[in-house]
CSV table of C-alpha atoms (C1' of nucleotides) in Angstrom, one decimal:
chain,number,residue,atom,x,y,z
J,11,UNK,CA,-25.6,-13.9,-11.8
J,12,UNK,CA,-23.7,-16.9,-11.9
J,13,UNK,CA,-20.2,-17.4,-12.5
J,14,UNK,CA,-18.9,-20.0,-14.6
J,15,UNK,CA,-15.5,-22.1,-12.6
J,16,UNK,CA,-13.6,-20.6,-14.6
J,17,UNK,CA,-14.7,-17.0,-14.0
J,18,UNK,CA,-14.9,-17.9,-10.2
J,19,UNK,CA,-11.3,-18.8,-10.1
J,20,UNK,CA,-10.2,-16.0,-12.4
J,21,UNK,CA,-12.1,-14.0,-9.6
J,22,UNK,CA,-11.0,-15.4,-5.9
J,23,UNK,CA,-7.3,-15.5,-7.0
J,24,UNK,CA,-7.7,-11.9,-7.7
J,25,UNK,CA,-9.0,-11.6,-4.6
J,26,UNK,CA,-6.2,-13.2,-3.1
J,27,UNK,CA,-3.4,-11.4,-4.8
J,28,UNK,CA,-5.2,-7.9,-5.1
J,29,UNK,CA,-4.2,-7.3,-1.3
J,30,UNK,CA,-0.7,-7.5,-3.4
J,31,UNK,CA,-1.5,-4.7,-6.0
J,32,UNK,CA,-3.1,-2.2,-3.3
J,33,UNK,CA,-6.7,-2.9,-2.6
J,34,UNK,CA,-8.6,-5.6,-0.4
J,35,UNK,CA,-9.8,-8.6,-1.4
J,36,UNK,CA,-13.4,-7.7,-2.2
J,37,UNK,CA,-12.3,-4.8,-4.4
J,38,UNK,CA,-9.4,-6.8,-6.2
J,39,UNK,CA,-12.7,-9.6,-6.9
J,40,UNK,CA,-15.3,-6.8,-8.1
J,41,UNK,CA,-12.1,-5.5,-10.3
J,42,UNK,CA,-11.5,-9.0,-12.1
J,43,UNK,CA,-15.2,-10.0,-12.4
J,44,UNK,CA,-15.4,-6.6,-14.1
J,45,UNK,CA,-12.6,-7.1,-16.3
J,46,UNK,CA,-13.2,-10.6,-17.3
J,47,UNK,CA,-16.9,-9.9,-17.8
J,48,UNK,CA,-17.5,-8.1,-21.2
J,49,UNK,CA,-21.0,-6.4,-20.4
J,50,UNK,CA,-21.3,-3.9,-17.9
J,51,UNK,CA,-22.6,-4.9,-14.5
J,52,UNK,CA,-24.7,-3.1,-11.4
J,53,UNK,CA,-24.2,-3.0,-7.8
J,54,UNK,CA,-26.6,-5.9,-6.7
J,55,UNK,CA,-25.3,-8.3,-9.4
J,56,UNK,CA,-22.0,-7.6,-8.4
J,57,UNK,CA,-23.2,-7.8,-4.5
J,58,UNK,CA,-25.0,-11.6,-5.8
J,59,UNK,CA,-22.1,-12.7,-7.8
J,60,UNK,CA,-19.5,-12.2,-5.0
J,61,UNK,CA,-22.2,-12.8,-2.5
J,62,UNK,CA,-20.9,-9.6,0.1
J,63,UNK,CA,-23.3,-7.3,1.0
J,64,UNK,CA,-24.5,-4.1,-0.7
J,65,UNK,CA,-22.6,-1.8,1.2
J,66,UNK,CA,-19.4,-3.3,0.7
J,67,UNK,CA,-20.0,-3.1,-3.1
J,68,UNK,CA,-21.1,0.8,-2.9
J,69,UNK,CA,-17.2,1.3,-1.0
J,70,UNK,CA,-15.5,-1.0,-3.7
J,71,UNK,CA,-16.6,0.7,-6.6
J,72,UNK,CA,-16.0,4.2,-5.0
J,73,UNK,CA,-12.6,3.2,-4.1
J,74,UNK,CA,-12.0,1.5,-7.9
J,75,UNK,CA,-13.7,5.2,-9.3
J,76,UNK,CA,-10.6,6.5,-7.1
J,77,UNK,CA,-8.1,4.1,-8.6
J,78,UNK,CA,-9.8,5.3,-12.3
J,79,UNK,CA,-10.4,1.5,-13.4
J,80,UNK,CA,-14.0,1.4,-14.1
J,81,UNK,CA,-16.1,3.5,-15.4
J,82,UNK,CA,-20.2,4.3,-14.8
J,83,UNK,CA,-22.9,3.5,-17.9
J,84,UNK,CA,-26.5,4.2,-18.2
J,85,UNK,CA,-28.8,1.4,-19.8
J,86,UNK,CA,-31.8,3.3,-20.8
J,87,UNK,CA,-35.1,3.2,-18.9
J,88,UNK,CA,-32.8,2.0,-16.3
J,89,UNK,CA,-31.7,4.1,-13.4
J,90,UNK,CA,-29.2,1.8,-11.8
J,91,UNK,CA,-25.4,2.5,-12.3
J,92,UNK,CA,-23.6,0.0,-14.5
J,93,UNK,CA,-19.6,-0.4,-14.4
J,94,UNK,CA,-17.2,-1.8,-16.9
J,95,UNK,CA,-13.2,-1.8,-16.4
J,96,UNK,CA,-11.8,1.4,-17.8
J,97,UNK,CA,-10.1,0.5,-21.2
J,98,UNK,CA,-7.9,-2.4,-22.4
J,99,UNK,CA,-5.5,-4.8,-20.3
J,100,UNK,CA,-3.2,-2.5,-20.8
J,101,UNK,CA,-4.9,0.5,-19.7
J,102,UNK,CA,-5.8,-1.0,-16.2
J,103,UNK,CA,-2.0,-2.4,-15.9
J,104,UNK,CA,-0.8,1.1,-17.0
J,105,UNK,CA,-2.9,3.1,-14.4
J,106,UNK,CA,-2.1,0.6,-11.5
J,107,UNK,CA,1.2,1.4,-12.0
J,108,UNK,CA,1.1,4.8,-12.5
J,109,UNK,CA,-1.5,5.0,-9.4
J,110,UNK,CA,1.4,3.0,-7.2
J,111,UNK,CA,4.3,5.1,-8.1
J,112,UNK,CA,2.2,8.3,-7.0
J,113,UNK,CA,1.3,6.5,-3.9
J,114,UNK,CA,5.0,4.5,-2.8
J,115,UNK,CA,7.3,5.5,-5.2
J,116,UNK,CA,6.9,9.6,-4.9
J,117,UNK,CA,6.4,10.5,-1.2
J,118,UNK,CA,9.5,8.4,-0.8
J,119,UNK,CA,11.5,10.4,-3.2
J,120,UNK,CA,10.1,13.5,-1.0
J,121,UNK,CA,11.4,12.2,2.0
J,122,UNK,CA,15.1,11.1,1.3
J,123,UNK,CA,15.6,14.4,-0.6
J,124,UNK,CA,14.5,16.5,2.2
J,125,UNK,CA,17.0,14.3,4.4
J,126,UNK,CA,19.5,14.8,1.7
J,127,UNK,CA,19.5,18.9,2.1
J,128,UNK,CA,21.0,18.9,6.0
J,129,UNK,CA,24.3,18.6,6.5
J,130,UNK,CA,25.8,15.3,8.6
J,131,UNK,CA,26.7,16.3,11.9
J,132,UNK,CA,29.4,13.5,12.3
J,133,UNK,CA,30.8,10.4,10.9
J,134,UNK,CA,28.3,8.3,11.3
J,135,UNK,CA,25.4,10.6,9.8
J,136,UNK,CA,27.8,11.1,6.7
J,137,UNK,CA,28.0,6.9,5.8
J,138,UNK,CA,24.0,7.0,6.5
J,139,UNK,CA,23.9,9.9,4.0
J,140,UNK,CA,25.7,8.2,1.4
J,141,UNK,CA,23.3,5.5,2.1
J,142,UNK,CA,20.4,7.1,1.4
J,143,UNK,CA,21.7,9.1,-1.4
J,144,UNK,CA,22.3,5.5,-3.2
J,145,UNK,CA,18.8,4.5,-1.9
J,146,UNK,CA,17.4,7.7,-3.8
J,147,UNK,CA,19.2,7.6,-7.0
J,148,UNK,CA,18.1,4.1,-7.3
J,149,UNK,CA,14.7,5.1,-6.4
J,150,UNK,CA,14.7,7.5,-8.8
J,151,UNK,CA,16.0,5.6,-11.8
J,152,UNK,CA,12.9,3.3,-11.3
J,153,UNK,CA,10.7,6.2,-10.9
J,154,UNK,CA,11.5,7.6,-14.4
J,155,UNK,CA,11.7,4.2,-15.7
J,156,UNK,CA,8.3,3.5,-14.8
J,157,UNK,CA,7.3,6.7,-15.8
J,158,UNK,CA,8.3,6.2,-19.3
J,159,UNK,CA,7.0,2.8,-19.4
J,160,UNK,CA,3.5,4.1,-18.3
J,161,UNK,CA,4.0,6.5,-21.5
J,162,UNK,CA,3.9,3.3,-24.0
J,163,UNK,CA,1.3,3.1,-26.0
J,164,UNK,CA,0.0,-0.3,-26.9
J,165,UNK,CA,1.8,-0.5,-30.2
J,166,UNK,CA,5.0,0.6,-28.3
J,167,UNK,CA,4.2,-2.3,-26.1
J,168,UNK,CA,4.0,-4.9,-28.5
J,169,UNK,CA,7.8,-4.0,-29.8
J,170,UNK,CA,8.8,-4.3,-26.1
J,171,UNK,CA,7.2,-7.8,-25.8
J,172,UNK,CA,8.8,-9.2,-29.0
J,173,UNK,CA,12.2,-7.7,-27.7
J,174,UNK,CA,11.6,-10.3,-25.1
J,175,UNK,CA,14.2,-10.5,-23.4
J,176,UNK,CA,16.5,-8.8,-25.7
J,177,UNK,CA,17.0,-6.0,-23.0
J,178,UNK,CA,20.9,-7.0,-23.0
J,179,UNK,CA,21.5,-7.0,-26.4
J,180,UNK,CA,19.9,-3.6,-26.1
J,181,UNK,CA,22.3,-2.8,-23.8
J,182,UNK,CA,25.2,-3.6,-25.4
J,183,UNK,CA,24.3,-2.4,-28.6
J,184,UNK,CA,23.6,1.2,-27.5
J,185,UNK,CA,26.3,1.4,-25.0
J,186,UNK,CA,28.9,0.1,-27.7
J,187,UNK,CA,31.4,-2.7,-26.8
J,188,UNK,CA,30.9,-4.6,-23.5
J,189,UNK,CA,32.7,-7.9,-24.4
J,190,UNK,CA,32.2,-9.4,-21.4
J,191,UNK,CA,30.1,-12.2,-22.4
J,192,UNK,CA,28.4,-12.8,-18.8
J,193,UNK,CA,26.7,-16.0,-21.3
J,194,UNK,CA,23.7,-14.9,-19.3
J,195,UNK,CA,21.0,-16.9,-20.8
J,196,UNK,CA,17.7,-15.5,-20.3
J,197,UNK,CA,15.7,-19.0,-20.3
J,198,UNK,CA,12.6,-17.9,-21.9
J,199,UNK,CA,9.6,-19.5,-20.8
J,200,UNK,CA,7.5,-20.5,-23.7
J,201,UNK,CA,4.1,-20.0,-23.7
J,202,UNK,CA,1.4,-22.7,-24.9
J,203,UNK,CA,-0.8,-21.0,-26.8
J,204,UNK,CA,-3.9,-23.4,-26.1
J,205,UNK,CA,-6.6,-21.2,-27.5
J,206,UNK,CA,-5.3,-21.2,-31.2
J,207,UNK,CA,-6.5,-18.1,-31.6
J,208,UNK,CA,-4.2,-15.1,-31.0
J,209,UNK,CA,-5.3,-13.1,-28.3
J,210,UNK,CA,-7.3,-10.1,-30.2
Z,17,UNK,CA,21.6,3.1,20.8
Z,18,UNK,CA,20.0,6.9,20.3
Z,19,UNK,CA,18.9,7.0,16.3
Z,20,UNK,CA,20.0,10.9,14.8
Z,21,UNK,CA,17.4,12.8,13.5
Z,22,UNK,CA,17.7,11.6,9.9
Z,23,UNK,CA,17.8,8.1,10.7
Z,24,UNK,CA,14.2,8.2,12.5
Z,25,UNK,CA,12.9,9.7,9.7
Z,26,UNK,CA,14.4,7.1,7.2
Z,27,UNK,CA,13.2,4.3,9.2
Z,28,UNK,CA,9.8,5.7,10.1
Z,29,UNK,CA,9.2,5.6,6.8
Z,30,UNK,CA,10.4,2.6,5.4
Z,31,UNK,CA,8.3,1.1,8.4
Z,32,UNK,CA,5.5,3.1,6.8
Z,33,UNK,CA,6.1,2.1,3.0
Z,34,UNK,CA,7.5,-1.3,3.7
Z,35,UNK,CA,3.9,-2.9,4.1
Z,36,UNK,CA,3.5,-2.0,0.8
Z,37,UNK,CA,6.8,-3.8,-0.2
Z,38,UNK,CA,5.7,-6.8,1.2
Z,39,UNK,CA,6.6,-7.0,4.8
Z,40,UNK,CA,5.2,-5.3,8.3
Z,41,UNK,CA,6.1,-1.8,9.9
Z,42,UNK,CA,8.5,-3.1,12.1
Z,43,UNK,CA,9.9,-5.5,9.9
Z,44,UNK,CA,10.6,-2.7,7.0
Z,45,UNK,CA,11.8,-0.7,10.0
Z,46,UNK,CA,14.1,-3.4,10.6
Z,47,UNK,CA,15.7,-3.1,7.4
Z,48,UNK,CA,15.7,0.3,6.8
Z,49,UNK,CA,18.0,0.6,9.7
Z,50,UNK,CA,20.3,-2.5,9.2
Z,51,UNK,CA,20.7,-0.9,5.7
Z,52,UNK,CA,21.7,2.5,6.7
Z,53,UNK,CA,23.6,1.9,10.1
Z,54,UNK,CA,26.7,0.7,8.7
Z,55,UNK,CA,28.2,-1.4,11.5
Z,56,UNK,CA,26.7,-4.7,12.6
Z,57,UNK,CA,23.8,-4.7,14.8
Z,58,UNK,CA,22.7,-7.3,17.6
Z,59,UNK,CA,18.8,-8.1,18.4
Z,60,UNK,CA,19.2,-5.8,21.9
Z,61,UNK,CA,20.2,-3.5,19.7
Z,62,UNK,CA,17.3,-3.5,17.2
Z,63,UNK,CA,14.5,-4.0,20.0
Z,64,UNK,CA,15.9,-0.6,22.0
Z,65,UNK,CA,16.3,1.6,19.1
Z,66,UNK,CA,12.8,0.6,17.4
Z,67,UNK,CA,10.9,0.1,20.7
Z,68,UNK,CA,10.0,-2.8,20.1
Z,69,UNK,CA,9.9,-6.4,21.7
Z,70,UNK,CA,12.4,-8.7,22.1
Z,71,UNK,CA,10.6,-11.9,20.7
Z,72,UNK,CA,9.3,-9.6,17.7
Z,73,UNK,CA,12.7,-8.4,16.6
Z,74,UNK,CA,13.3,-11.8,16.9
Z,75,UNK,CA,10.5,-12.5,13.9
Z,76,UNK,CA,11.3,-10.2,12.0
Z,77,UNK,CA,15.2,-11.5,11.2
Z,78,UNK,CA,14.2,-14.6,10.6
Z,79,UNK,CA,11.6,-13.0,8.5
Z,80,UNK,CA,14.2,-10.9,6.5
Z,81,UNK,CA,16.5,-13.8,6.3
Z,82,UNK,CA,14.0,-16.1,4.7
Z,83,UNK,CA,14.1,-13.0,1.6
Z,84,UNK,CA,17.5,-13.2,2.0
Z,85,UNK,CA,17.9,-9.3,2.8
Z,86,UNK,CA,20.4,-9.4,5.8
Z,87,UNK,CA,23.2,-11.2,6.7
Z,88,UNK,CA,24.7,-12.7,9.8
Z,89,UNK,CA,28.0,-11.9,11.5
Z,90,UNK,CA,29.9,-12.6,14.6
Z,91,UNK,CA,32.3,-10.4,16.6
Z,92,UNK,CA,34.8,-12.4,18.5
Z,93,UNK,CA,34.6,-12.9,21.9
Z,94,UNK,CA,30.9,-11.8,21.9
Z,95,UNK,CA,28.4,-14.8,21.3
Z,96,UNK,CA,25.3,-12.8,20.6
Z,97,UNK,CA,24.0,-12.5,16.4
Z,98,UNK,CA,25.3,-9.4,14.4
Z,99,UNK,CA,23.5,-8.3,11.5
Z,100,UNK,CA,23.7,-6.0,8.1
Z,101,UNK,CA,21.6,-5.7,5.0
Z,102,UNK,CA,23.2,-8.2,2.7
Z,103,UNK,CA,25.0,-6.4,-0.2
Z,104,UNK,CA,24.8,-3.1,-2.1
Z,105,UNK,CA,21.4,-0.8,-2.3
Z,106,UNK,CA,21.0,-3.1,-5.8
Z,107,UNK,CA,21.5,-6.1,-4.3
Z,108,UNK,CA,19.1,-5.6,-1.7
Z,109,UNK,CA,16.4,-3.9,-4.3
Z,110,UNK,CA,16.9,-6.8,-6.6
Z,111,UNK,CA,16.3,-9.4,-4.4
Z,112,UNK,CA,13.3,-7.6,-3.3
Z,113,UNK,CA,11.8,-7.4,-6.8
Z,114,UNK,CA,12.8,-11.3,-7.6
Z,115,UNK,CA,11.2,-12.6,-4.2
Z,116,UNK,CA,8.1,-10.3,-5.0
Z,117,UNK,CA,7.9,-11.7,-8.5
Z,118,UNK,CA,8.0,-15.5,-7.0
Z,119,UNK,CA,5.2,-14.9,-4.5
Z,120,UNK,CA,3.0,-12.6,-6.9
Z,121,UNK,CA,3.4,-13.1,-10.4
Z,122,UNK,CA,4.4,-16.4,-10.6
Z,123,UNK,CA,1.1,-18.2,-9.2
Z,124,UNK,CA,-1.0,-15.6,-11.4
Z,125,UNK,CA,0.9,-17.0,-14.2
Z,126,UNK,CA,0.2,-20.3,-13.3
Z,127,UNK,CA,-3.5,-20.2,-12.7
Z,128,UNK,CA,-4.2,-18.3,-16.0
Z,129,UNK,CA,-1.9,-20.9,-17.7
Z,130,UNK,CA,-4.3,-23.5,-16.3
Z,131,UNK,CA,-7.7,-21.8,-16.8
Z,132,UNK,CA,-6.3,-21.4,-20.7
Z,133,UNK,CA,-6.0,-24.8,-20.9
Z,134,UNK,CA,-9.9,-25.6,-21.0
Z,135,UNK,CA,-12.7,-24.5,-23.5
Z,136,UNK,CA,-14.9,-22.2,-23.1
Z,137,UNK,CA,-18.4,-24.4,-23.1
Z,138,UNK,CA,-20.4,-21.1,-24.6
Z,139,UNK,CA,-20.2,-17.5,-25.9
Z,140,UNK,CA,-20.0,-15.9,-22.6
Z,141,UNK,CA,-16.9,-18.1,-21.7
Z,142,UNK,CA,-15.1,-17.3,-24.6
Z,143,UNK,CA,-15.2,-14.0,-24.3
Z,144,UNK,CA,-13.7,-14.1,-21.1
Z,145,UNK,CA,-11.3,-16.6,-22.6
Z,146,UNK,CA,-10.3,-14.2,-24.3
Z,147,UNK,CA,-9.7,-11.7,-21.4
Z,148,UNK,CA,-7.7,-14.3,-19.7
Z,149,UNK,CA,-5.3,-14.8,-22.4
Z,150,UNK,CA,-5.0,-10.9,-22.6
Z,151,UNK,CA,-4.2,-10.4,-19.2
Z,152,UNK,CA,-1.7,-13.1,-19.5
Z,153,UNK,CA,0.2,-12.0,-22.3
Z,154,UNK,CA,0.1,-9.0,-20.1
Z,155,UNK,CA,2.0,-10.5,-16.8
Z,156,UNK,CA,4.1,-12.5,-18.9
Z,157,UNK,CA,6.2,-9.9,-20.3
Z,158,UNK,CA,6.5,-8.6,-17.5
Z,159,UNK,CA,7.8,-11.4,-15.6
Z,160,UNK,CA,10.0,-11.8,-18.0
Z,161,UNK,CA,11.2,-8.1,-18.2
Z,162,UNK,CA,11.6,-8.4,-14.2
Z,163,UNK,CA,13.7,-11.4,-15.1
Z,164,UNK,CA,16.0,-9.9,-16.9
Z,165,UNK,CA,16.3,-6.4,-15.1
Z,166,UNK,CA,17.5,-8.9,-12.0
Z,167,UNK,CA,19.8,-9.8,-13.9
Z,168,UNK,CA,21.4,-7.0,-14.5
Z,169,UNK,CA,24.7,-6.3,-12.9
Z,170,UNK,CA,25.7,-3.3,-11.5
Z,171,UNK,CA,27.2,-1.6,-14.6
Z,172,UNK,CA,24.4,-2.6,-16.7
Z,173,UNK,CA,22.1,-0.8,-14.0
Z,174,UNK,CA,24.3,2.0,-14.7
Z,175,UNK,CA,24.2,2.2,-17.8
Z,176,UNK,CA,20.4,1.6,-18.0
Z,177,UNK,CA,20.6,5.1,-15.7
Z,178,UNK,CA,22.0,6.8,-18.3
Z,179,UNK,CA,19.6,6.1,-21.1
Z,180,UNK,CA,17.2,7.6,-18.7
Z,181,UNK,CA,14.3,8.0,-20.6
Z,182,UNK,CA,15.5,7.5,-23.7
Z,183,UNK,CA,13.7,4.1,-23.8
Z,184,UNK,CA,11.5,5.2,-27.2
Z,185,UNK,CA,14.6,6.6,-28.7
Z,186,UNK,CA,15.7,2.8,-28.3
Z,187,UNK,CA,12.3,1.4,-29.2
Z,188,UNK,CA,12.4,3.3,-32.7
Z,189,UNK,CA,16.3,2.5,-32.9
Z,190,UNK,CA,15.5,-1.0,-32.5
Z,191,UNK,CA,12.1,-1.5,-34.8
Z,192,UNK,CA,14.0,-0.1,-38.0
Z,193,UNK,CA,12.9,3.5,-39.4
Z,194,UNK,CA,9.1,2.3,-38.9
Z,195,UNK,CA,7.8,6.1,-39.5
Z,196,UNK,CA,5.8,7.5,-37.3
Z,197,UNK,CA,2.8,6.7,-39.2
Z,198,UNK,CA,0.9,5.7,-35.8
Z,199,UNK,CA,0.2,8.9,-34.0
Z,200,UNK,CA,0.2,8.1,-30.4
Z,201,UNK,CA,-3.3,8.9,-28.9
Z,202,UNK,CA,-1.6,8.0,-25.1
Z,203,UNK,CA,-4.6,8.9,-23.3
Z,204,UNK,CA,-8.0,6.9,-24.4
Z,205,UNK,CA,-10.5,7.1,-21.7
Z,206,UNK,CA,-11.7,10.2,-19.4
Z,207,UNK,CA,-13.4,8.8,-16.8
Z,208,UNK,CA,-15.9,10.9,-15.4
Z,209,UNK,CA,-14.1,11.3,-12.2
Z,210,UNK,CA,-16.1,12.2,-9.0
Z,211,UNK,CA,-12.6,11.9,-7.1
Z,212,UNK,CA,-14.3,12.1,-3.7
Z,213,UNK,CA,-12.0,12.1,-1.2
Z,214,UNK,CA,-10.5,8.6,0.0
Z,215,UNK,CA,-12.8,7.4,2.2
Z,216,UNK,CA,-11.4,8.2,6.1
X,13,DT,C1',-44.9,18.2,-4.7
X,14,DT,C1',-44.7,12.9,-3.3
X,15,DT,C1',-43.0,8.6,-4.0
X,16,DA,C1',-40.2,4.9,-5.1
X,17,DA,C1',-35.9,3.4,-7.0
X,18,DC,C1',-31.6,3.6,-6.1
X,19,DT,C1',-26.9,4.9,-3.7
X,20,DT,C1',-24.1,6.1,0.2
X,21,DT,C1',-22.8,6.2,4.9
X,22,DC,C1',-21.3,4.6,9.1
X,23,DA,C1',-21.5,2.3,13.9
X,24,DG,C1',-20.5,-1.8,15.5
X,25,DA,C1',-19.4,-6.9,14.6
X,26,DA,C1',-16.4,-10.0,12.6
X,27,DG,C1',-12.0,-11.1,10.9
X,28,DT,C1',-7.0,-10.6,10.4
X,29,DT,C1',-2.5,-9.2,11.6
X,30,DT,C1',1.0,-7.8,14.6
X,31,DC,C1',3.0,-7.5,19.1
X,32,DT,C1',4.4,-8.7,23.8
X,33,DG,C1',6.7,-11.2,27.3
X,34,DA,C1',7.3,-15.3,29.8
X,35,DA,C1',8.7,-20.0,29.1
X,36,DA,C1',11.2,-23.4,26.3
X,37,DA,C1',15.0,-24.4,23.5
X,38,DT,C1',19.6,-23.9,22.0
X,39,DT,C1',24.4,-23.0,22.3
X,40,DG,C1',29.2,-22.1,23.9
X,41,DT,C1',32.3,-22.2,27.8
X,42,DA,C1',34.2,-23.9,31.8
E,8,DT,C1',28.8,-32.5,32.7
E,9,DA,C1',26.3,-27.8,34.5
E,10,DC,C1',25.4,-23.3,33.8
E,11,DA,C1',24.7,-19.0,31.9
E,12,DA,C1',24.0,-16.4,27.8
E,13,DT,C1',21.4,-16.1,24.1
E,14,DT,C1',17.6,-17.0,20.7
E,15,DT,C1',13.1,-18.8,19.5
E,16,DT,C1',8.4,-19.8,20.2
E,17,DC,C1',3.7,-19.1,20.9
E,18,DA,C1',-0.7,-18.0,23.6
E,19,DG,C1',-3.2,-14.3,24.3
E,20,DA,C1',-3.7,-9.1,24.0
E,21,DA,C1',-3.8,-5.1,21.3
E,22,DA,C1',-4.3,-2.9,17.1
E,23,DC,C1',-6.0,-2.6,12.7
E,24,DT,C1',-8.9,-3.7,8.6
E,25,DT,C1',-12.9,-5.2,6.4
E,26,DC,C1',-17.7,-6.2,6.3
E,27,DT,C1',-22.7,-5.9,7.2
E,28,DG,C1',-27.1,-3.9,7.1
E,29,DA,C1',-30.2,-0.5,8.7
E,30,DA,C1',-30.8,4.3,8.2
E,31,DA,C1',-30.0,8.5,5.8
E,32,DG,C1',-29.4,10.7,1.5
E,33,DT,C1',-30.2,11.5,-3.5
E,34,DT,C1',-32.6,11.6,-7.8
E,35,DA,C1',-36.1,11.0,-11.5
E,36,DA,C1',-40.5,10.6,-12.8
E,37,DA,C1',-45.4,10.8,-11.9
DNA sequence: TTTAACTTTCAGAAGTTTCTGAAAATTGTA
DNA sequence: TACAATTTTCAGAAACTTCTGAAAGTTAAA
C-alpha cells in the first residue's frame, strides 16, 4: 500500500483536525484513507499505509465500529476483515453529528435542567439561574436544529445548498415583514470547480 | 469566594465539556463561571474558587481573551483586572462557533481547494478525486451555513426558535409544490454493530 | 481434534498537555 | 525617582493520552 501525495495529504490533515471532530489522530487517518479509498481495506494494509502498528489499527477500527462509520466485508477465500466508510459523504457527516450531539450536546441538556428544578436560595443564585436557563434554551434550540438537520435526506440537502445562503431571505419571508434591511451581505465564496466534472 | 451548589455543578461541567469546545478544563471552567457570576471577577478571585494556580488562571484569560469571550473591567480605586463573559449567552455562543469555524473548517477548506487543483495521474486517483470534491462540497455548505447563522442577530435567532423544526415545512415551501415523489428512505446502511463497550 | 490465520488485549513506553509556583516584568502611586 | 501591587512567564512536575508489540484469544478448515 502506497499512497499517492495527494491521498497522503488528504490523510495526515485528517489526522490533524480529527482530534477536532472527536477521535485521535490515528483514528481520524484510518477514517480518511478509508473514505477517500474506494475499495475496501484490511488491518495490516491499513497498519502499512499509516505505518503504526497492528494494535493501534485493531483499537481504531473498534472505536470507528463504535462511531458506526465503517463497516466489515468478506472477500471470499479470504479470512481477513475488510472495512469501507459506512455510506456516502453525507452519511459519515450526518452520523458524526448525530454521534456528537449524543455525546456534548445531550448530557449538557441533562445537567442544566436538573439545576433548573431547585429553587434559588438568594439573589445571587436567582441571576445564575436566569443564566443558565438562557444557556439551556439556546442549547436546546441547536439541539433540535441539529436534530432535524441530521433528518435530511440527501435530496433535502441539495435544496439546502442551493439556498446558499438564502437563510435570511428565508427568514423574512416566513416571518412576514422585517424591513430592517441590516444590507447584510453574505459574501459568498465561490468555488472553482477545477475538476470539470460535477462531483457524482 | 464559596461557589453555591448549582454553580459547582455548572462549572464542573463546562470544565468537563469545554475540551470538547475547544479549550482545557480549567479554561472552560473559567468561563462557565465568568458567564454565570454576574459581577466582575479578579484573577485571586478565579484561582480560590476553582483551586487552581495563580499563573494558570493567568493563561487561561489571556487564552479566553485571544477568542474574544471575556471582557475587561476596572473598579476604581482598586488596580487589580476585573473580568465578565463578553456579551449575551448568543454573543458568547456565536463567537464560539465563528472562532471554531476559522481554526477547523477553514484550513480543511483550503487544503481540499488545493489538492482539487491537480489531476489525478491514474484511475485510482480519480476516484479519490472524486471523494475529495464530495467531501468538499460537503464543508462548504456548511461553512457557509455557519456564516450566516453568525450572522444572525438576536431576533432573527428568535425567530429561527420559533420555526423549531419546521425546517422541511420551509424546505418544501421554498422548492415550489415539488410532490413528494421521492420517498425518503432516511436510514441506508445497518451496520452490523458489535457495540462493545468503549474501550476503558 | 489440531493447526494456522487472523484479531484483540493490555502493560508499559513514548508522547503530549496542563499545571504549579517562583522569578521576572509591568504598572500605578507617592 | 522608588516601591509596592499586580500580572505574566516559563521550567520542570504531574497528569493524561496514545502507541507498540508480545501474548492471549478466536475461528475456520483440514
Amino acid at each position: 500500500m502506497k499512497l499517492s501525495n495527494q491521498a497522503q495529504a488528504f490523510v495526515l490533515h485528517f489526522g490533524e483536525m480529527g482530534s477536532r471532530w472527536g477521535f485521535n489522530r490515528t483514528v481520524g487517518q484510518m477514517f480518511a484513507l478509508l473514505t477517500i479509498h474506494s475499495e475496501p481495506l484490511n488491518a495490516d494494509q491499513l497498519a502499512e499505509a499509516l505505518k503504526i502498528s497492528r494494535g493501534n489499527v485493531s483499537m481504531g477500527l473498534k472505536e470507528l465500529q463504535a462511531w458506526r462509520l465503517i463497516e466489515l466485508h468478506h472477500q471470499p477465500g479470504d479470512r481477513k476483515d475488510y472495512f469501507t466508510a459506512a455510506g456516502s459523504i453525507w452519511d459519515l457527516a450526518r452520523t458524526v453529528f448525530e454521534e456528537r450531539r449524543k455525546r456534548e450536546l445531550d448530557p449538557t441538556l441533562t445537567l442544566l435542567r436538573q439545576l433548573l428544578l431547585t429553587d434559588p436560595r438568594d439573589e445571587q443564585e436567582a441571576q445564575a439561574q436566569e443564566k443558565i436557563q438562557e444557556v439551556y434554551s439556546l442549547l436546546e434550540m441547536l439541539d433540535q436544529f441539529a436534530n432535524t438537520l441530521s433528518k435530511l435526506d440527501h435530496k433535502d440537502l441539495h435544496k439546502l445548498m442551493k439556498l446558499g445562503s438564502g437563510l435570511n431571505k428565508l427568514l423574512d419571508l416566513k416571518a412576514g415583514v422585517k424591513a430592517k434591511a441590516t444590507t447584510k451581505t453574505t459574501n459568498t465564496t465561490t468555488t472553482k470547480s477545477t475538476t470539470g466534472k460535477k462531483a457524482k
